[in-house]
Amino acid sequence: MTAVKRTTAAGAGSSSVANTSVSGLMRNIADTGRDPSRGGYTRSVFSTAENDLRTWFLEQAQRRGLDTETDRNGILWAWWDTPSGDRKDAVVTGSHLDSVPGGGAFDGPLGVSSALIAVDILRERGLSPAKPVALAVFPEEEGSRFGVACLGSRLLTGAIDPDKARNLRDPDGTTFADAATAAGLDPRYMGHDPETLNRMGAFIELHVEQGRGLIDLNEPLAVGSSILGHGRWRLTVRGQGNHAGTTLMEDRHDPMVAAAGIIRAVRDCALRYVGARATVGRIVPVPGGTNVIASAVDLWLDVRHADDAVTAAVVENIHVAAVAAAAAEGCTMLLAEESLSPTVHFDPGLRSRLGELLPSAPILDTGAGHDAGVLAGVVPTAMLFVRNPTGVSHSPEEHVEDGDAELGAKALAEVVEGLVGMP
Ligand code: HGY
Ligand code: MN
Ligand code: MN
């Protein structure tokens, strides 16, 4: 791994550890990236807020005597090495620090904080791991700034062409390469990193549950079984821009009216397939003036289903309906795929090992994507979910009770300890 930045450890096992609880660490960052207009948090990748969180993580890791580095894809690593210093077959745990716009406090940071506390717990037990333990923080998991989810883990695993990644643009037109450069990376070296992957023996991601499964089961923790297949598509509707006051209704080709029909069709097409989910969460009219009939409208579509063929069928249904809705307004419509991830089933061996280590934890699937879903294709991967009493996520209402958060970190420590001793 061509480490971009290496930061010296504060001294193995240094005792100056602050915040020996997940809720304490979460309080540390509670004011970073608050979004006063949307509520919740907006911590887009390589923004000031997310860079502050990246710095916070590195500091917390160094206080624990972990050896930290930032790799060429912008992934943060914190190593608890064995005496030999060999970095292979490591048990890796972590998550992400970026958020959706107006997101909750726990999506991502809960997994990162729990990983730090799991190290504290194992240190207090006097564990000296037979295999290295590493903490990892992946950039742009949400894909909220550059449009492709899990961008850091896709680069690491070679799941995205580095040129495509470098040229992704945020809504202001900044490329991922330029944003990464401003964050201290050299985008020329981004891409598939087999050397780093070969260090990983297993990856465990702890995450707030983004649903009601644990509420309904009245359980604090679950072991993940699978991640629903999901994709993102951009629909561009083109019409005739014009003046809102001088253009008669019968003379209009208004892409916003077409878009309204498309958004209803998205809901109707998803309802035809049990378990399908389809969402338009973002719509951008061009030019976007109150007294202007838009000339074009971009909509972004998110479709998910456990069966990848159904996801494809829902998208095809939507495509046909969208072309018709546009034509009805004298507009045209183009659909472009931006990312697509198949349904992922986590490593059965690892999952059953977690079941042995956490016998009371139920097994749950998830409709939310994660870096664990991308890594599952190359490294034995598992997930732990922590109860969210609101069942709501990607919203300021997302929540985890302190007691459940500490239980999650303890469970993660059990899992890591159970795995580092694994042959
Ligand atoms: O979109 C997702 O499912 C994840 O939260 N990135
Ligand atoms: Mn997440
Ligand atoms: Mn998320």
Tab-separated table of C-alpha atoms and ligand atoms in Angstrom:
chain	number	residue	atom	x	y	z
A	1	MET	CA	0.000	0.000	0.000
A	2	THR	CA	1.530	3.332	-0.951
A	3	ALA	CA	0.711	5.075	2.284
A	4	VAL	CA	0.026	8.717	1.542
A	5	LYS	CA	0.390	9.901	5.095
A	6	ARG	CA	1.789	8.007	8.062
A	7	THR	CA	1.336	9.394	11.564
A	8	THR	CA	3.516	8.024	14.341
A	9	ALA	CA	1.766	6.182	17.119
A	10	ALA	CA	1.749	7.874	20.503
A	11	GLY	CA	3.466	4.793	21.926
A	12	ALA	CA	1.926	1.336	22.016
A	13	GLY	CA	-0.901	1.061	24.529
A	14	SER	CA	-0.602	4.646	25.642
A	15	SER	CA	-2.922	5.155	28.519
A	16	SER	CA	-3.926	8.734	27.709
A	17	VAL	CA	-7.229	7.536	26.286
A	18	ALA	CA	-10.087	9.959	26.482
A	19	ASN	CA	-13.737	8.952	26.358
A	20	THR	CA	-13.846	5.297	27.228
A	21	SER	CA	-17.430	4.972	26.026
A	22	VAL	CA	-19.138	5.085	22.663
A	23	SER	CA	-21.542	7.767	23.828
A	24	GLY	CA	-18.563	9.775	25.121
A	25	LEU	CA	-16.884	9.618	21.714
A	26	MET	CA	-20.152	10.435	19.951
A	27	ARG	CA	-20.556	13.484	22.201
A	28	ASN	CA	-17.043	14.528	21.100
A	29	ILE	CA	-18.271	15.012	17.549
A	30	ALA	CA	-21.881	15.986	18.273
A	31	ASP	CA	-21.392	19.547	17.016
A	32	THR	CA	-19.295	18.725	13.947
A	33	GLY	CA	-21.192	19.255	10.709
A	34	ARG	CA	-24.585	20.189	12.205
A	35	ASP	CA	-26.876	21.423	9.419
A	36	PRO	CA	-28.981	24.345	10.741
A	37	SER	CA	-31.210	24.520	7.652
A	38	ARG	CA	-31.951	20.798	7.143
A	39	GLY	CA	-31.488	19.664	10.719
A	40	GLY	CA	-29.240	16.735	11.496
A	41	TYR	CA	-25.761	16.596	9.964
A	42	THR	CA	-24.287	17.349	6.574
A	43	ARG	CA	-20.759	15.962	6.477
A	44	SER	CA	-19.949	15.443	2.810
A	45	VAL	CA	-16.678	13.778	1.919
A	46	PHE	CA	-13.604	16.010	2.196
A	47	SER	CA	-15.737	18.913	3.444
A	48	THR	CA	-14.492	20.854	6.475
A	49	ALA	CA	-16.832	18.869	8.713
A	50	GLU	CA	-15.755	15.474	7.432
A	51	ASN	CA	-12.098	16.453	7.427
A	52	ASP	CA	-12.538	17.455	11.086
A	53	LEU	CA	-13.992	14.024	11.794
A	54	ARG	CA	-11.107	12.357	9.967
A	55	THR	CA	-8.657	14.311	12.132
A	56	TRP	CA	-10.648	13.384	15.259
A	57	PHE	CA	-10.455	9.698	14.360
A	58	LEU	CA	-6.694	9.811	13.745
A	59	GLU	CA	-6.146	11.603	17.066
A	60	GLN	CA	-8.302	9.102	18.959
A	61	ALA	CA	-6.439	6.223	17.335
A	62	GLN	CA	-3.019	7.705	18.081
A	63	ARG	CA	-4.043	8.243	21.736
A	64	ARG	CA	-4.601	4.470	21.793
A	65	GLY	CA	-1.140	3.860	20.466
A	66	LEU	CA	-2.409	2.688	17.095
A	67	ASP	CA	-0.227	3.289	14.055
A	68	THR	CA	-2.251	5.447	11.675
A	69	GLU	CA	-1.952	6.058	7.972
A	70	THR	CA	-4.030	7.378	5.094
A	71	ASP	CA	-3.832	5.205	1.998
A	72	ARG	CA	-3.876	6.309	-1.615
A	73	ASN	CA	-7.662	6.001	-1.829
A	74	GLY	CA	-8.187	8.232	1.187
A	75	ILE	CA	-9.037	5.344	3.502
A	76	LEU	CA	-7.845	5.937	7.092
A	77	TRP	CA	-6.157	2.993	8.830
A	78	ALA	CA	-5.217	2.524	12.491
A	79	TRP	CA	-3.128	-0.574	13.263
A	80	TRP	CA	-2.815	-2.553	16.495
A	81	ASP	CA	0.164	-4.625	15.413
A	82	THR	CA	1.387	-7.943	16.746
A	83	PRO	CA	4.984	-8.033	18.088
A	84	SER	CA	6.169	-9.291	14.686
A	85	GLY	CA	4.650	-6.261	12.968
A	86	ASP	CA	3.413	-8.482	10.128
A	87	ARG	CA	0.319	-6.948	8.621
A	88	LYS	CA	-1.499	-9.930	7.154
A	89	ASP	CA	-4.731	-11.749	7.989
A	90	ALA	CA	-5.763	-8.729	10.032
A	91	VAL	CA	-9.169	-8.482	11.682
A	92	VAL	CA	-10.428	-5.137	10.402
A	93	THR	CA	-13.385	-3.181	11.730
A	94	GLY	CA	-14.679	0.272	10.875
A	95	SER	CA	-17.201	2.237	8.864
A	96	HIS	CA	-17.502	5.767	7.457
A	97	LEU	CA	-17.733	9.378	8.708
A	98	ASP	CA	-19.420	11.086	5.757
A	99	SER	CA	-23.196	11.594	5.894
A	100	VAL	CA	-26.176	12.194	3.661
A	101	PRO	CA	-27.448	15.784	3.653
A	102	GLY	CA	-29.362	16.356	6.909
A	103	GLY	CA	-28.463	12.869	8.096
A	104	GLY	CA	-28.468	11.335	11.530
A	105	ALA	CA	-25.613	11.269	14.037
A	106	PHE	CA	-25.048	7.512	14.034
A	107	ASP	CA	-24.928	6.334	10.388
A	108	GLY	CA	-21.191	5.703	10.073
A	109	PRO	CA	-19.754	7.344	13.217
A	110	LEU	CA	-21.350	4.699	15.472
A	111	GLY	CA	-19.260	2.003	13.788
A	112	VAL	CA	-16.088	4.092	13.963
A	113	SER	CA	-16.594	5.009	17.641
A	114	SER	CA	-17.472	1.413	18.528
A	115	ALA	CA	-14.264	0.205	16.879
A	116	LEU	CA	-12.188	2.596	19.015
A	117	ILE	CA	-13.973	1.496	22.196
A	118	ALA	CA	-13.625	-2.175	21.257
A	119	VAL	CA	-9.849	-1.616	21.246
A	120	ASP	CA	-10.119	-0.066	24.736
A	121	ILE	CA	-12.137	-3.034	25.986
A	122	LEU	CA	-9.661	-5.563	24.598
A	123	ARG	CA	-6.686	-3.605	25.939
A	124	GLU	CA	-8.320	-3.524	29.392
A	125	ARG	CA	-8.695	-7.318	29.152
A	126	GLY	CA	-4.973	-7.515	28.482
A	127	LEU	CA	-5.411	-9.009	25.014
A	128	SER	CA	-2.278	-9.197	22.898
A	129	PRO	CA	-3.699	-10.189	19.541
A	130	ALA	CA	-2.255	-13.192	17.701
A	131	LYS	CA	-3.238	-11.385	14.489
A	132	PRO	CA	-3.125	-7.659	13.790
A	133	VAL	CA	-6.282	-5.656	14.409
A	134	ALA	CA	-6.967	-2.657	12.184
A	135	LEU	CA	-9.573	0.102	12.235
A	136	ALA	CA	-10.621	1.531	8.869
A	137	VAL	CA	-12.619	4.618	7.839
A	138	PHE	CA	-13.836	4.700	4.238
A	139	PRO	CA	-14.435	7.982	2.351
A	140	GLU	CA	-17.643	8.805	0.408
A	141	GLU	CA	-19.688	5.830	1.608
A	142	GLU	CA	-22.916	7.765	1.063
A	143	GLY	CA	-22.026	8.965	-2.422
A	144	SER	CA	-23.772	12.196	-1.417
A	145	ARG	CA	-21.189	14.530	-2.935
A	146	PHE	CA	-19.894	12.658	-5.983
A	147	GLY	CA	-22.885	10.417	-6.690
A	148	VAL	CA	-21.321	6.953	-6.344
A	149	ALA	CA	-21.871	5.200	-3.001
A	150	CYS	CA	-18.961	3.419	-1.277
A	151	LEU	CA	-16.479	5.202	-3.559
A	152	GLY	CA	-13.497	4.543	-1.264
A	153	SER	CA	-14.118	0.810	-0.907
A	154	ARG	CA	-14.933	0.527	-4.632
A	155	LEU	CA	-11.562	2.101	-5.459
A	156	LEU	CA	-9.764	-0.192	-2.987
A	157	THR	CA	-11.363	-3.326	-4.474
A	158	GLY	CA	-11.109	-2.226	-8.098
A	159	ALA	CA	-14.914	-2.055	-8.374
A	160	ILE	CA	-14.723	1.355	-10.081
A	161	ASP	CA	-12.358	2.604	-12.771
A	162	PRO	CA	-10.050	5.169	-11.122
A	163	ASP	CA	-10.381	7.542	-14.086
A	164	LYS	CA	-14.174	7.467	-13.743
A	165	ALA	CA	-13.779	8.139	-10.007
A	166	ARG	CA	-11.289	10.970	-10.484
A	167	ASN	CA	-13.633	12.715	-12.927
A	168	LEU	CA	-16.811	12.458	-10.859
A	169	ARG	CA	-18.093	15.969	-10.179
A	170	ASP	CA	-20.028	17.346	-7.227
A	171	PRO	CA	-22.962	19.769	-7.753
A	172	ASP	CA	-20.496	22.697	-7.791
A	173	GLY	CA	-18.466	21.055	-10.560
A	174	THR	CA	-15.496	20.116	-8.342
A	175	THR	CA	-13.963	16.803	-9.388
A	176	PHE	CA	-13.269	14.033	-6.902
A	177	ALA	CA	-9.607	14.328	-7.930
A	178	ASP	CA	-9.517	18.022	-6.992
A	179	ALA	CA	-11.366	17.468	-3.714
A	180	ALA	CA	-9.020	14.595	-2.845
A	181	THR	CA	-5.988	16.733	-3.703
A	182	ALA	CA	-7.277	19.486	-1.406
A	183	ALA	CA	-7.559	16.813	1.306
A	184	GLY	CA	-3.891	15.957	0.891
A	185	LEU	CA	-4.158	12.924	-1.403
A	186	ASP	CA	-2.519	12.382	-4.781
A	187	PRO	CA	-5.322	11.179	-7.064
A	188	ARG	CA	-2.844	9.767	-9.581
A	189	TYR	CA	-2.339	6.780	-7.253
A	190	MET	CA	-6.025	6.017	-6.633
A	191	GLY	CA	-7.300	2.621	-7.644
A	192	HIS	CA	-7.248	-1.092	-6.968
A	193	ASP	CA	-4.947	-1.830	-4.007
A	194	PRO	CA	-4.304	-5.580	-3.742
A	195	GLU	CA	-1.455	-5.020	-1.264
A	196	THR	CA	-3.886	-3.468	1.218
A	197	LEU	CA	-6.557	-6.064	0.531
A	198	ASN	CA	-4.032	-8.850	1.156
A	199	ARG	CA	-3.512	-7.494	4.668
A	200	MET	CA	-7.204	-8.053	5.461
A	201	GLY	CA	-8.277	-11.420	6.896
A	202	ALA	CA	-11.821	-10.370	7.819
A	203	PHE	CA	-13.872	-7.167	7.882
A	204	ILE	CA	-16.613	-6.529	10.471
A	205	GLU	CA	-18.744	-3.390	10.204
A	206	LEU	CA	-20.934	-2.320	13.138
A	207	HIS	CA	-23.760	-0.017	12.051
A	208	VAL	CA	-26.898	1.571	13.427
A	209	GLU	CA	-29.875	-0.442	12.199
A	210	GLN	CA	-31.687	1.594	9.543
A	211	GLY	CA	-35.068	0.048	10.125
A	212	ARG	CA	-37.367	-1.501	12.717
A	213	GLY	CA	-36.103	-5.089	12.859
A	214	LEU	CA	-34.581	-4.898	16.333
A	215	ILE	CA	-37.462	-2.816	17.702
A	216	ASP	CA	-39.932	-5.480	16.638
A	217	LEU	CA	-37.702	-8.250	18.030
A	218	ASN	CA	-37.036	-6.239	21.201
A	219	GLU	CA	-33.337	-7.016	20.875
A	220	PRO	CA	-30.383	-4.576	21.080
A	221	LEU	CA	-28.108	-6.247	18.516
A	222	ALA	CA	-28.285	-8.346	15.370
A	223	VAL	CA	-25.833	-10.116	13.060
A	224	GLY	CA	-26.190	-9.129	9.408
A	225	SER	CA	-27.068	-11.716	6.789
A	226	SER	CA	-27.310	-9.796	3.516
A	227	ILE	CA	-27.589	-6.401	1.809
A	228	LEU	CA	-30.344	-5.733	-0.723
A	229	GLY	CA	-29.160	-5.142	-4.277
A	230	HIS	CA	-29.405	-1.471	-5.153
A	231	GLY	CA	-28.617	0.988	-7.896
A	232	ARG	CA	-28.762	4.662	-8.834
A	233	TRP	CA	-29.921	6.139	-12.145
A	234	ARG	CA	-30.006	9.702	-13.461
A	235	LEU	CA	-33.065	10.721	-15.522
A	236	THR	CA	-32.708	13.882	-17.625
A	237	VAL	CA	-35.920	15.377	-19.010
A	238	ARG	CA	-35.545	18.074	-21.675
A	239	GLY	CA	-38.298	20.499	-22.669
A	240	GLN	CA	-38.562	24.136	-23.705
A	241	GLY	CA	-37.347	26.761	-21.282
A	242	ASN	CA	-39.423	29.924	-21.415
A	243	HIS	CA	-40.958	32.851	-19.575
A	244	ALA	CA	-43.504	31.940	-16.868
A	245	GLY	CA	-45.667	34.960	-17.706
A	246	THR	CA	-45.689	35.211	-21.467
A	247	THR	CA	-45.985	31.500	-22.390
A	248	LEU	CA	-49.572	30.247	-22.658
A	249	MET	CA	-50.271	26.911	-20.981
A	250	GLU	CA	-51.107	25.254	-24.308
A	251	ASP	CA	-47.737	26.325	-25.724
A	252	ARG	CA	-45.588	24.756	-23.060
A	253	HIS	CA	-43.195	21.773	-23.032
A	254	ASP	CA	-42.509	21.842	-19.322
A	255	PRO	CA	-40.067	19.170	-18.062
A	256	MET	CA	-41.162	19.827	-14.465
A	257	VAL	CA	-44.688	18.629	-15.321
A	258	ALA	CA	-43.170	15.555	-16.983
A	259	ALA	CA	-41.018	15.005	-13.904
A	260	ALA	CA	-44.104	15.060	-11.698
A	261	GLY	CA	-45.578	12.251	-13.782
A	262	ILE	CA	-42.305	10.323	-13.626
A	263	ILE	CA	-42.115	10.538	-9.825
A	264	ARG	CA	-45.611	9.088	-9.476
A	265	ALA	CA	-44.725	6.385	-12.010
A	266	VAL	CA	-41.646	5.462	-9.921
A	267	ARG	CA	-43.878	4.780	-6.925
A	268	ASP	CA	-46.463	2.905	-9.010
A	269	CYS	CA	-43.844	0.705	-10.748
A	270	ALA	CA	-42.257	-0.267	-7.417
A	271	LEU	CA	-45.654	-1.212	-5.986
A	272	ARG	CA	-46.029	-3.847	-8.710
A	273	TYR	CA	-43.229	-5.953	-7.140
A	274	VAL	CA	-43.401	-7.189	-3.538
A	275	GLY	CA	-40.450	-5.879	-1.566
A	276	ALA	CA	-39.247	-3.441	-4.236
A	277	ARG	CA	-38.180	0.036	-3.139
A	278	ALA	CA	-37.839	2.974	-5.521
A	279	THR	CA	-37.162	6.572	-4.582
A	280	VAL	CA	-36.604	9.935	-6.206
A	281	GLY	CA	-34.879	11.896	-3.466
A	282	ARG	CA	-33.232	14.555	-5.555
A	283	ILE	CA	-34.592	16.717	-8.394
A	284	VAL	CA	-32.772	19.643	-9.987
A	285	PRO	CA	-34.534	21.938	-12.501
A	286	VAL	CA	-32.401	23.937	-14.907
A	287	PRO	CA	-32.095	26.900	-14.600
A	288	GLY	CA	-34.292	26.784	-11.466
A	289	GLY	CA	-35.941	30.229	-11.415
A	290	THR	CA	-39.344	30.878	-9.875
A	291	ASN	CA	-40.487	32.847	-12.937
A	292	VAL	CA	-38.840	30.505	-15.429
A	293	ILE	CA	-40.247	27.405	-17.165
A	294	ALA	CA	-37.390	24.935	-16.786
A	295	SER	CA	-35.563	23.852	-19.928
A	296	ALA	CA	-34.458	20.581	-18.322
A	297	VAL	CA	-34.854	18.616	-15.109
A	298	ASP	CA	-32.508	16.029	-13.609
A	299	LEU	CA	-33.956	13.424	-11.249
A	300	TRP	CA	-31.979	10.753	-9.423
A	301	LEU	CA	-33.544	7.338	-8.922
A	302	ASP	CA	-32.672	4.780	-6.238
A	303	VAL	CA	-34.092	1.275	-6.775
A	304	ARG	CA	-33.552	-1.763	-4.530
A	305	HIS	CA	-34.693	-5.378	-4.304
A	306	ALA	CA	-33.345	-8.667	-2.978
A	307	ASP	CA	-33.606	-10.181	-6.476
A	308	ASP	CA	-31.365	-8.334	-8.938
A	309	ALA	CA	-33.660	-9.361	-11.811
A	310	VAL	CA	-36.554	-7.592	-10.098
A	311	THR	CA	-34.452	-4.464	-9.637
A	312	ALA	CA	-33.792	-4.547	-13.375
A	313	ALA	CA	-37.489	-5.090	-14.127
A	314	VAL	CA	-38.562	-2.179	-11.925
A	315	VAL	CA	-36.046	0.102	-13.651
A	316	GLU	CA	-37.247	-1.045	-17.086
A	317	ASN	CA	-40.862	-0.356	-16.094
A	318	ILE	CA	-39.843	3.098	-14.879
A	319	HIS	CA	-37.885	3.774	-18.067
A	320	VAL	CA	-40.914	3.027	-20.270
A	321	ALA	CA	-43.214	5.109	-18.068
A	322	ALA	CA	-40.751	8.005	-17.962
A	323	VAL	CA	-40.401	8.155	-21.756
A	324	ALA	CA	-44.209	8.225	-22.042
A	325	ALA	CA	-44.574	10.899	-19.341
A	326	ALA	CA	-42.005	13.070	-21.110
A	327	ALA	CA	-43.575	12.574	-24.534
A	328	ALA	CA	-46.979	13.568	-23.133
A	329	GLU	CA	-45.469	17.004	-22.415
A	330	GLY	CA	-43.580	17.249	-25.689
A	331	CYS	CA	-40.335	16.532	-23.825
A	332	THR	CA	-37.588	13.925	-24.173
A	333	MET	CA	-36.122	11.722	-21.432
A	334	LEU	CA	-32.747	10.008	-21.065
A	335	LEU	CA	-31.949	7.463	-18.321
A	336	ALA	CA	-28.327	6.743	-17.320
A	337	GLU	CA	-27.098	4.188	-14.765
A	338	GLU	CA	-24.730	5.734	-12.192
A	339	SER	CA	-24.021	2.737	-9.969
A	340	LEU	CA	-25.335	-0.778	-9.424
A	341	SER	CA	-24.592	-3.248	-6.613
A	342	PRO	CA	-25.957	-6.799	-6.570
A	343	THR	CA	-27.515	-8.322	-3.479
A	344	VAL	CA	-24.686	-9.412	-1.164
A	345	HIS	CA	-24.808	-12.371	1.240
A	346	PHE	CA	-22.167	-12.134	3.955
A	347	ASP	CA	-19.595	-14.906	4.434
A	348	PRO	CA	-21.518	-17.881	5.916
A	349	GLY	CA	-18.533	-19.127	7.938
A	350	LEU	CA	-17.908	-15.745	9.476
A	351	ARG	CA	-21.605	-15.207	10.077
A	352	SER	CA	-21.949	-18.477	11.945
A	353	ARG	CA	-18.797	-17.659	13.945
A	354	LEU	CA	-20.425	-14.390	14.975
A	355	GLY	CA	-23.507	-16.417	15.897
A	356	GLU	CA	-21.368	-18.552	18.225
A	357	LEU	CA	-19.781	-15.453	19.759
A	358	LEU	CA	-23.129	-13.604	20.089
A	359	PRO	CA	-25.638	-16.449	20.564
A	360	SER	CA	-28.560	-14.206	21.546
A	361	ALA	CA	-28.269	-11.892	18.529
A	362	PRO	CA	-30.863	-12.497	15.801
A	363	ILE	CA	-29.922	-12.533	12.099
A	364	LEU	CA	-31.218	-9.584	10.032
A	365	ASP	CA	-30.835	-8.501	6.426
A	366	THR	CA	-30.630	-4.839	5.499
A	367	GLY	CA	-31.932	-2.630	2.744
A	368	ALA	CA	-29.066	-0.186	3.290
A	369	GLY	CA	-25.794	-0.330	1.395
A	370	HIS	CA	-22.451	-0.396	3.224
A	371	ASP	CA	-18.735	-0.610	2.506
A	372	ALA	CA	-19.058	-4.107	3.971
A	373	GLY	CA	-21.200	-4.917	0.939
A	374	VAL	CA	-18.411	-3.901	-1.424
A	375	LEU	CA	-15.650	-5.655	0.558
A	376	ALA	CA	-17.712	-8.846	0.849
A	377	GLY	CA	-16.652	-9.706	-2.690
A	378	VAL	CA	-12.969	-9.930	-1.745
A	379	VAL	CA	-12.682	-10.393	2.050
A	380	PRO	CA	-14.776	-12.502	4.482
A	381	THR	CA	-17.147	-9.843	5.783
A	382	ALA	CA	-19.841	-9.580	8.447
A	383	MET	CA	-21.999	-6.857	9.974
A	384	LEU	CA	-23.423	-6.097	13.386
A	385	PHE	CA	-26.507	-3.905	13.760
A	386	VAL	CA	-27.385	-1.853	16.838
A	387	ARG	CA	-31.000	-1.024	17.700
A	388	ASN	CA	-32.380	2.310	16.523
A	389	PRO	CA	-35.495	3.023	18.614
A	390	THR	CA	-36.958	5.352	15.985
A	391	GLY	CA	-36.405	2.920	13.111
A	392	VAL	CA	-35.708	6.043	11.028
A	393	SER	CA	-32.419	6.764	9.247
A	394	HIS	CA	-30.969	9.266	6.767
A	395	SER	CA	-32.828	11.733	8.995
A	396	PRO	CA	-32.117	13.714	12.178
A	397	GLU	CA	-34.516	11.302	13.954
A	398	GLU	CA	-32.026	8.416	13.708
A	399	HIS	CA	-31.072	7.373	17.242
A	400	VAL	CA	-29.230	4.851	19.422
A	401	GLU	CA	-29.624	4.701	23.212
A	402	ASP	CA	-26.372	4.958	25.179
A	403	GLY	CA	-26.874	1.520	26.725
A	404	ASP	CA	-27.304	-0.145	23.321
A	405	ALA	CA	-24.292	1.727	21.958
A	406	GLU	CA	-22.084	0.340	24.739
A	407	LEU	CA	-23.543	-3.149	24.199
A	408	GLY	CA	-22.623	-2.844	20.533
A	409	ALA	CA	-19.004	-1.963	21.274
A	410	LYS	CA	-18.784	-4.826	23.769
A	411	ALA	CA	-20.186	-7.241	21.196
A	412	LEU	CA	-17.717	-5.954	18.611
A	413	ALA	CA	-14.897	-6.527	21.116
A	414	GLU	CA	-16.123	-10.114	21.662
A	415	VAL	CA	-16.136	-10.679	17.907
A	416	VAL	CA	-12.682	-9.191	17.342
A	417	GLU	CA	-11.239	-11.174	20.249
A	418	GLY	CA	-12.916	-14.322	18.976
A	419	LEU	CA	-11.473	-13.798	15.499
A	420	VAL	CA	-7.927	-12.756	16.338
A	421	GLY	CA	-7.499	-16.091	18.015
A	422	MET	CA	-8.939	-17.872	14.937
A	423	PRO	CA	-6.456	-20.092	13.045
B	1	HGY	O1	-27.741	4.360	0.640
B	1	HGY	C1	-27.481	3.510	1.481
B	1	HGY	O2	-28.127	2.491	1.546
B	1	HGY	C2	-26.356	3.714	2.459
B	1	HGY	O3	-26.863	4.378	3.577
B	1	HGY	N1	-25.264	4.415	1.865
B	2	MN	MN	-23.796	3.969	6.647
B	3	MN	MN	-26.278	5.889	5.034
